[in-house]
């Protein structure tokens, strides 16, 4: 049995299989999930687990080169926008409009659905390399 880190076997496998520039989406419970990527549904109830909890754990386990967010988060969800800015001090954060963001999710390896129910609490993590 795994002793630490992410215990969810589906997430652990996705992370182990990532290559440079592959993407993983962390989604609120309302983001439409396209048919291509693996859907890993962690939502238990409204707010659980939160966007920040899941994102924090993935940032500990994944080499992240950059992050993409919907530009609408800046005004509609200042709390999570500030969280991302603080959590990602060494990675650039790119913003696109929400419709473009949803199109980008189609190329992801996986979409991890949280129980988050605040607007635009979504991000796309772009895999980096560890060397």
mmCIF file with all atom_site columns, C-alpha atoms in Angstrom:
data_model
loop_
_atom_site.group_PDB
_atom_site.id
_atom_site.type_symbol
_atom_site.label_atom_id
_atom_site.label_alt_id
_atom_site.label_comp_id
_atom_site.label_asym_id
_atom_site.label_entity_id
_atom_site.label_seq_id
_atom_site.pdbx_PDB_ins_code
_atom_site.Cartn_x
_atom_site.Cartn_y
_atom_site.Cartn_z
_atom_site.occupancy
_atom_site.B_iso_or_equiv
_atom_site.pdbx_formal_charge
_atom_site.auth_seq_id
_atom_site.auth_comp_id
_atom_site.auth_asym_id
_atom_site.auth_atom_id
_atom_site.pdbx_PDB_model_num
ATOM 1   C CA . UNK A 1 1   ? 0.000   0.000  0.000   1.00 0.00 ? 1   UNK A CA 1
ATOM 2   C CA . UNK A 1 2   ? 1.216   3.489  -0.863  1.00 0.00 ? 2   UNK A CA 1
ATOM 3   C CA . UNK A 1 3   ? 2.300   5.373  2.281   1.00 0.00 ? 3   UNK A CA 1
ATOM 4   C CA . UNK A 1 4   ? 2.049   9.014  1.224   1.00 0.00 ? 4   UNK A CA 1
ATOM 5   C CA . UNK A 1 5   ? 1.243   11.437 -1.550  1.00 0.00 ? 5   UNK A CA 1
ATOM 6   C CA . UNK A 1 6   ? -1.840  11.060 -3.679  1.00 0.00 ? 6   UNK A CA 1
ATOM 7   C CA . UNK A 1 7   ? -3.559  7.804  -2.775  1.00 0.00 ? 7   UNK A CA 1
ATOM 8   C CA . UNK A 1 8   ? -6.202  7.905  -5.528  1.00 0.00 ? 8   UNK A CA 1
ATOM 9   C CA . UNK A 1 9   ? -4.999  5.222  -7.924  1.00 0.00 ? 9   UNK A CA 1
ATOM 10  C CA . UNK A 1 10  ? -6.498  6.891  -11.003 1.00 0.00 ? 10  UNK A CA 1
ATOM 11  C CA . UNK A 1 11  ? -4.755  10.212 -10.323 1.00 0.00 ? 11  UNK A CA 1
ATOM 12  C CA . UNK A 1 12  ? -1.481  8.478  -9.422  1.00 0.00 ? 12  UNK A CA 1
ATOM 13  C CA . UNK A 1 13  ? -1.545  6.600  -12.741 1.00 0.00 ? 13  UNK A CA 1
ATOM 14  C CA . UNK A 1 14  ? -2.329  9.717  -14.783 1.00 0.00 ? 14  UNK A CA 1
ATOM 15  C CA . UNK A 1 15  ? 0.550   11.593 -13.143 1.00 0.00 ? 15  UNK A CA 1
ATOM 16  C CA . UNK A 1 16  ? 2.965   8.700  -13.683 1.00 0.00 ? 16  UNK A CA 1
ATOM 17  C CA . UNK A 1 17  ? 2.005   8.523  -17.371 1.00 0.00 ? 17  UNK A CA 1
ATOM 18  C CA . UNK A 1 18  ? 2.383   12.258 -18.123 1.00 0.00 ? 18  UNK A CA 1
ATOM 19  C CA . UNK A 1 19  ? 4.951   13.506 -20.589 1.00 0.00 ? 19  UNK A CA 1
ATOM 20  C CA . UNK A 1 20  ? 6.266   17.011 -21.157 1.00 0.00 ? 20  UNK A CA 1
ATOM 21  C CA . UNK A 1 21  ? 3.455   19.432 -22.130 1.00 0.00 ? 21  UNK A CA 1
ATOM 22  C CA . UNK A 1 22  ? 0.642   16.949 -21.418 1.00 0.00 ? 22  UNK A CA 1
ATOM 23  C CA . UNK A 1 23  ? -2.205  18.578 -19.504 1.00 0.00 ? 23  UNK A CA 1
ATOM 24  C CA . UNK A 1 24  ? -4.449  17.807 -16.561 1.00 0.00 ? 24  UNK A CA 1
ATOM 25  C CA . UNK A 1 25  ? -7.557  19.859 -15.783 1.00 0.00 ? 25  UNK A CA 1
ATOM 26  C CA . UNK A 1 26  ? -8.750  20.539 -12.258 1.00 0.00 ? 26  UNK A CA 1
ATOM 27  C CA . UNK A 1 27  ? -12.433 21.372 -12.593 1.00 0.00 ? 27  UNK A CA 1
ATOM 28  C CA . UNK A 1 28  ? -15.214 22.718 -10.444 1.00 0.00 ? 28  UNK A CA 1
ATOM 29  C CA . UNK A 1 29  ? -18.349 20.600 -10.290 1.00 0.00 ? 29  UNK A CA 1
ATOM 30  C CA . UNK A 1 30  ? -20.038 22.579 -13.075 1.00 0.00 ? 30  UNK A CA 1
ATOM 31  C CA . UNK A 1 31  ? -17.410 22.542 -15.818 1.00 0.00 ? 31  UNK A CA 1
ATOM 32  C CA . UNK A 1 32  ? -18.565 20.447 -18.783 1.00 0.00 ? 32  UNK A CA 1
ATOM 33  C CA . UNK A 1 33  ? -16.236 17.476 -19.252 1.00 0.00 ? 33  UNK A CA 1
ATOM 34  C CA . UNK A 1 34  ? -15.591 16.539 -22.865 1.00 0.00 ? 34  UNK A CA 1
ATOM 35  C CA . UNK A 1 35  ? -15.616 12.982 -24.154 1.00 0.00 ? 35  UNK A CA 1
ATOM 36  C CA . UNK A 1 36  ? -11.860 12.585 -24.805 1.00 0.00 ? 36  UNK A CA 1
ATOM 37  C CA . UNK A 1 37  ? -10.029 12.871 -21.483 1.00 0.00 ? 37  UNK A CA 1
ATOM 38  C CA . UNK A 1 38  ? -10.244 10.454 -18.576 1.00 0.00 ? 38  UNK A CA 1
ATOM 39  C CA . UNK A 1 39  ? -12.776 11.755 -16.057 1.00 0.00 ? 39  UNK A CA 1
ATOM 40  C CA . UNK A 1 40  ? -11.753 11.356 -12.421 1.00 0.00 ? 40  UNK A CA 1
ATOM 41  C CA . UNK A 1 41  ? -14.715 12.431 -10.319 1.00 0.00 ? 41  UNK A CA 1
ATOM 42  C CA . UNK A 1 42  ? -13.765 13.306 -6.746  1.00 0.00 ? 42  UNK A CA 1
ATOM 43  C CA . UNK A 1 43  ? -16.913 15.343 -5.986  1.00 0.00 ? 43  UNK A CA 1
ATOM 44  C CA . UNK A 1 44  ? -18.560 14.116 -2.796  1.00 0.00 ? 44  UNK A CA 1
ATOM 45  C CA . UNK A 1 45  ? -20.805 17.076 -2.012  1.00 0.00 ? 45  UNK A CA 1
ATOM 46  C CA . UNK A 1 46  ? -20.935 20.779 -2.791  1.00 0.00 ? 46  UNK A CA 1
ATOM 47  C CA . UNK A 1 47  ? -17.531 22.142 -1.824  1.00 0.00 ? 47  UNK A CA 1
ATOM 48  C CA . UNK A 1 48  ? -15.914 18.783 -1.040  1.00 0.00 ? 48  UNK A CA 1
ATOM 49  C CA . UNK A 1 49  ? -13.180 18.362 -1.997  1.00 0.00 ? 49  UNK A CA 1
ATOM 50  C CA . UNK A 1 50  ? -12.353 21.957 -2.761  1.00 0.00 ? 50  UNK A CA 1
ATOM 51  C CA . UNK A 1 51  ? -10.521 23.304 -5.788  1.00 0.00 ? 51  UNK A CA 1
ATOM 52  C CA . UNK A 1 52  ? -7.719  24.540 -3.545  1.00 0.00 ? 52  UNK A CA 1
ATOM 53  C CA . UNK A 1 53  ? -7.271  21.180 -1.770  1.00 0.00 ? 53  UNK A CA 1
ATOM 54  C CA . UNK A 1 54  ? -7.013  19.227 -5.003  1.00 0.00 ? 54  UNK A CA 1
ATOM 55  C CA . UNK A 1 55  ? -4.823  21.790 -6.743  1.00 0.00 ? 55  UNK A CA 1
ATOM 56  C CA . UNK A 1 56  ? -2.430  21.968 -3.776  1.00 0.00 ? 56  UNK A CA 1
ATOM 57  C CA . UNK A 1 57  ? -1.983  18.201 -3.772  1.00 0.00 ? 57  UNK A CA 1
ATOM 58  C CA . UNK A 1 58  ? -1.391  18.009 -7.507  1.00 0.00 ? 58  UNK A CA 1
ATOM 59  C CA . UNK A 1 59  ? 1.171   20.805 -7.358  1.00 0.00 ? 59  UNK A CA 1
ATOM 60  C CA . UNK A 1 60  ? 3.093   18.764 -4.763  1.00 0.00 ? 60  UNK A CA 1
ATOM 61  C CA . UNK A 1 61  ? 3.118   15.653 -6.970  1.00 0.00 ? 61  UNK A CA 1
ATOM 62  C CA . UNK A 1 62  ? 3.379   17.021 -10.517 1.00 0.00 ? 62  UNK A CA 1
ATOM 63  C CA . UNK A 1 63  ? 6.128   18.891 -12.362 1.00 0.00 ? 63  UNK A CA 1
ATOM 64  C CA . UNK A 1 64  ? 4.154   21.901 -13.645 1.00 0.00 ? 64  UNK A CA 1
ATOM 65  C CA . UNK A 1 65  ? 5.606   24.092 -16.372 1.00 0.00 ? 65  UNK A CA 1
ATOM 66  C CA . UNK A 1 66  ? 2.724   26.542 -16.660 1.00 0.00 ? 66  UNK A CA 1
ATOM 67  C CA . UNK A 1 67  ? -0.954  26.925 -15.819 1.00 0.00 ? 67  UNK A CA 1
ATOM 68  C CA . UNK A 1 68  ? -3.906  28.115 -17.873 1.00 0.00 ? 68  UNK A CA 1
ATOM 69  C CA . UNK A 1 69  ? -6.984  29.713 -16.315 1.00 0.00 ? 69  UNK A CA 1
ATOM 70  C CA . UNK A 1 70  ? -10.119 31.395 -17.597 1.00 0.00 ? 70  UNK A CA 1
ATOM 71  C CA . UNK A 1 71  ? -9.648  35.167 -17.506 1.00 0.00 ? 71  UNK A CA 1
ATOM 72  C CA . UNK A 1 72  ? -13.082 35.525 -15.909 1.00 0.00 ? 72  UNK A CA 1
ATOM 73  C CA . UNK A 1 73  ? -11.714 34.129 -12.619 1.00 0.00 ? 73  UNK A CA 1
ATOM 74  C CA . UNK A 1 74  ? -9.950  37.441 -11.944 1.00 0.00 ? 74  UNK A CA 1
ATOM 75  C CA . UNK A 1 75  ? -13.225 39.282 -11.298 1.00 0.00 ? 75  UNK A CA 1
ATOM 76  C CA . UNK A 1 76  ? -15.689 36.489 -10.548 1.00 0.00 ? 76  UNK A CA 1
ATOM 77  C CA . UNK A 1 77  ? -13.536 34.491 -8.101  1.00 0.00 ? 77  UNK A CA 1
ATOM 78  C CA . UNK A 1 78  ? -10.800 36.623 -6.583  1.00 0.00 ? 78  UNK A CA 1
ATOM 79  C CA . UNK A 1 79  ? -10.185 34.116 -3.757  1.00 0.00 ? 79  UNK A CA 1
ATOM 80  C CA . UNK A 1 80  ? -9.153  31.259 -6.044  1.00 0.00 ? 80  UNK A CA 1
ATOM 81  C CA . UNK A 1 81  ? -7.294  33.578 -8.396  1.00 0.00 ? 81  UNK A CA 1
ATOM 82  C CA . UNK A 1 82  ? -5.169  34.843 -5.493  1.00 0.00 ? 82  UNK A CA 1
ATOM 83  C CA . UNK A 1 83  ? -4.632  31.263 -4.317  1.00 0.00 ? 83  UNK A CA 1
ATOM 84  C CA . UNK A 1 84  ? -3.252  30.315 -7.749  1.00 0.00 ? 84  UNK A CA 1
ATOM 85  C CA . UNK A 1 85  ? -0.979  33.358 -7.868  1.00 0.00 ? 85  UNK A CA 1
ATOM 86  C CA . UNK A 1 86  ? 0.461   32.471 -4.444  1.00 0.00 ? 86  UNK A CA 1
ATOM 87  C CA . UNK A 1 87  ? 0.781   28.751 -5.188  1.00 0.00 ? 87  UNK A CA 1
ATOM 88  C CA . UNK A 1 88  ? 2.448   29.280 -8.563  1.00 0.00 ? 88  UNK A CA 1
ATOM 89  C CA . UNK A 1 89  ? 5.329   31.638 -7.953  1.00 0.00 ? 89  UNK A CA 1
ATOM 90  C CA . UNK A 1 90  ? 7.706   29.927 -10.391 1.00 0.00 ? 90  UNK A CA 1
ATOM 91  C CA . UNK A 1 91  ? 5.275   29.054 -13.182 1.00 0.00 ? 91  UNK A CA 1
ATOM 92  C CA . UNK A 1 92  ? 3.604   31.451 -15.595 1.00 0.00 ? 92  UNK A CA 1
ATOM 93  C CA . UNK A 1 93  ? -0.175  31.700 -15.460 1.00 0.00 ? 93  UNK A CA 1
ATOM 94  C CA . UNK A 1 94  ? -1.795  32.209 -18.846 1.00 0.00 ? 94  UNK A CA 1
ATOM 95  C CA . UNK A 1 95  ? -5.386  33.310 -19.123 1.00 0.00 ? 95  UNK A CA 1
ATOM 96  C CA . UNK A 1 96  ? -7.828  32.741 -21.949 1.00 0.00 ? 96  UNK A CA 1
ATOM 97  C CA . UNK A 1 97  ? -11.555 33.393 -22.217 1.00 0.00 ? 97  UNK A CA 1
ATOM 98  C CA . UNK A 1 98  ? -13.776 30.700 -20.694 1.00 0.00 ? 98  UNK A CA 1
ATOM 99  C CA . UNK A 1 99  ? -14.976 29.357 -24.045 1.00 0.00 ? 99  UNK A CA 1
ATOM 100 C CA . UNK A 1 100 ? -11.377 28.865 -25.192 1.00 0.00 ? 100 UNK A CA 1
ATOM 101 C CA . UNK A 1 101 ? -10.582 27.248 -21.831 1.00 0.00 ? 101 UNK A CA 1
ATOM 102 C CA . UNK A 1 102 ? -13.388 24.718 -22.354 1.00 0.00 ? 102 UNK A CA 1
ATOM 103 C CA . UNK A 1 103 ? -12.054 23.919 -25.851 1.00 0.00 ? 103 UNK A CA 1
ATOM 104 C CA . UNK A 1 104 ? -8.574  23.356 -24.390 1.00 0.00 ? 104 UNK A CA 1
ATOM 105 C CA . UNK A 1 105 ? -9.940  20.772 -21.952 1.00 0.00 ? 105 UNK A CA 1
ATOM 106 C CA . UNK A 1 106 ? -10.620 18.466 -24.915 1.00 0.00 ? 106 UNK A CA 1
ATOM 107 C CA . UNK A 1 107 ? -6.863  17.926 -25.304 1.00 0.00 ? 107 UNK A CA 1
ATOM 108 C CA . UNK A 1 108 ? -6.228  17.026 -21.650 1.00 0.00 ? 108 UNK A CA 1
ATOM 109 C CA . UNK A 1 109 ? -5.092  13.590 -20.517 1.00 0.00 ? 109 UNK A CA 1
ATOM 110 C CA . UNK A 1 110 ? -7.528  13.811 -17.597 1.00 0.00 ? 110 UNK A CA 1
ATOM 111 C CA . UNK A 1 111 ? -10.113 16.063 -15.987 1.00 0.00 ? 111 UNK A CA 1
ATOM 112 C CA . UNK A 1 112 ? -10.275 15.868 -12.213 1.00 0.00 ? 112 UNK A CA 1
ATOM 113 C CA . UNK A 1 113 ? -13.709 16.997 -11.033 1.00 0.00 ? 113 UNK A CA 1
ATOM 114 C CA . UNK A 1 114 ? -13.843 18.527 -7.565  1.00 0.00 ? 114 UNK A CA 1
ATOM 115 C CA . UNK A 1 115 ? -16.872 19.440 -5.484  1.00 0.00 ? 115 UNK A CA 1
ATOM 116 C CA . UNK A 1 116 ? -16.040 23.134 -5.845  1.00 0.00 ? 116 UNK A CA 1
ATOM 117 C CA . UNK A 1 117 ? -19.052 25.330 -6.543  1.00 0.00 ? 117 UNK A CA 1
ATOM 118 C CA . UNK A 1 118 ? -17.565 28.776 -7.032  1.00 0.00 ? 118 UNK A CA 1
ATOM 119 C CA . UNK A 1 119 ? -17.315 30.416 -10.463 1.00 0.00 ? 119 UNK A CA 1
ATOM 120 C CA . UNK A 1 120 ? -14.354 29.599 -12.708 1.00 0.00 ? 120 UNK A CA 1
ATOM 121 C CA . UNK A 1 121 ? -12.554 27.450 -10.098 1.00 0.00 ? 121 UNK A CA 1
ATOM 122 C CA . UNK A 1 122 ? -10.741 25.572 -12.841 1.00 0.00 ? 122 UNK A CA 1
ATOM 123 C CA . UNK A 1 123 ? -7.201  25.362 -14.136 1.00 0.00 ? 123 UNK A CA 1
ATOM 124 C CA . UNK A 1 124 ? -5.170  23.462 -16.679 1.00 0.00 ? 124 UNK A CA 1
ATOM 125 C CA . UNK A 1 125 ? -1.823  22.191 -15.426 1.00 0.00 ? 125 UNK A CA 1
ATOM 126 C CA . UNK A 1 126 ? 0.779   21.764 -18.172 1.00 0.00 ? 126 UNK A CA 1
ATOM 127 C CA . UNK A 1 127 ? 3.352   19.095 -17.344 1.00 0.00 ? 127 UNK A CA 1
ATOM 128 C CA . UNK A 1 128 ? 6.959   20.123 -17.126 1.00 0.00 ? 128 UNK A CA 1
ATOM 129 C CA . UNK A 1 129 ? 10.042  17.960 -16.747 1.00 0.00 ? 129 UNK A CA 1
ATOM 130 C CA . UNK A 1 130 ? 12.087  17.169 -13.649 1.00 0.00 ? 130 UNK A CA 1
ATOM 131 C CA . UNK A 1 131 ? 15.476  17.656 -15.303 1.00 0.00 ? 131 UNK A CA 1
#
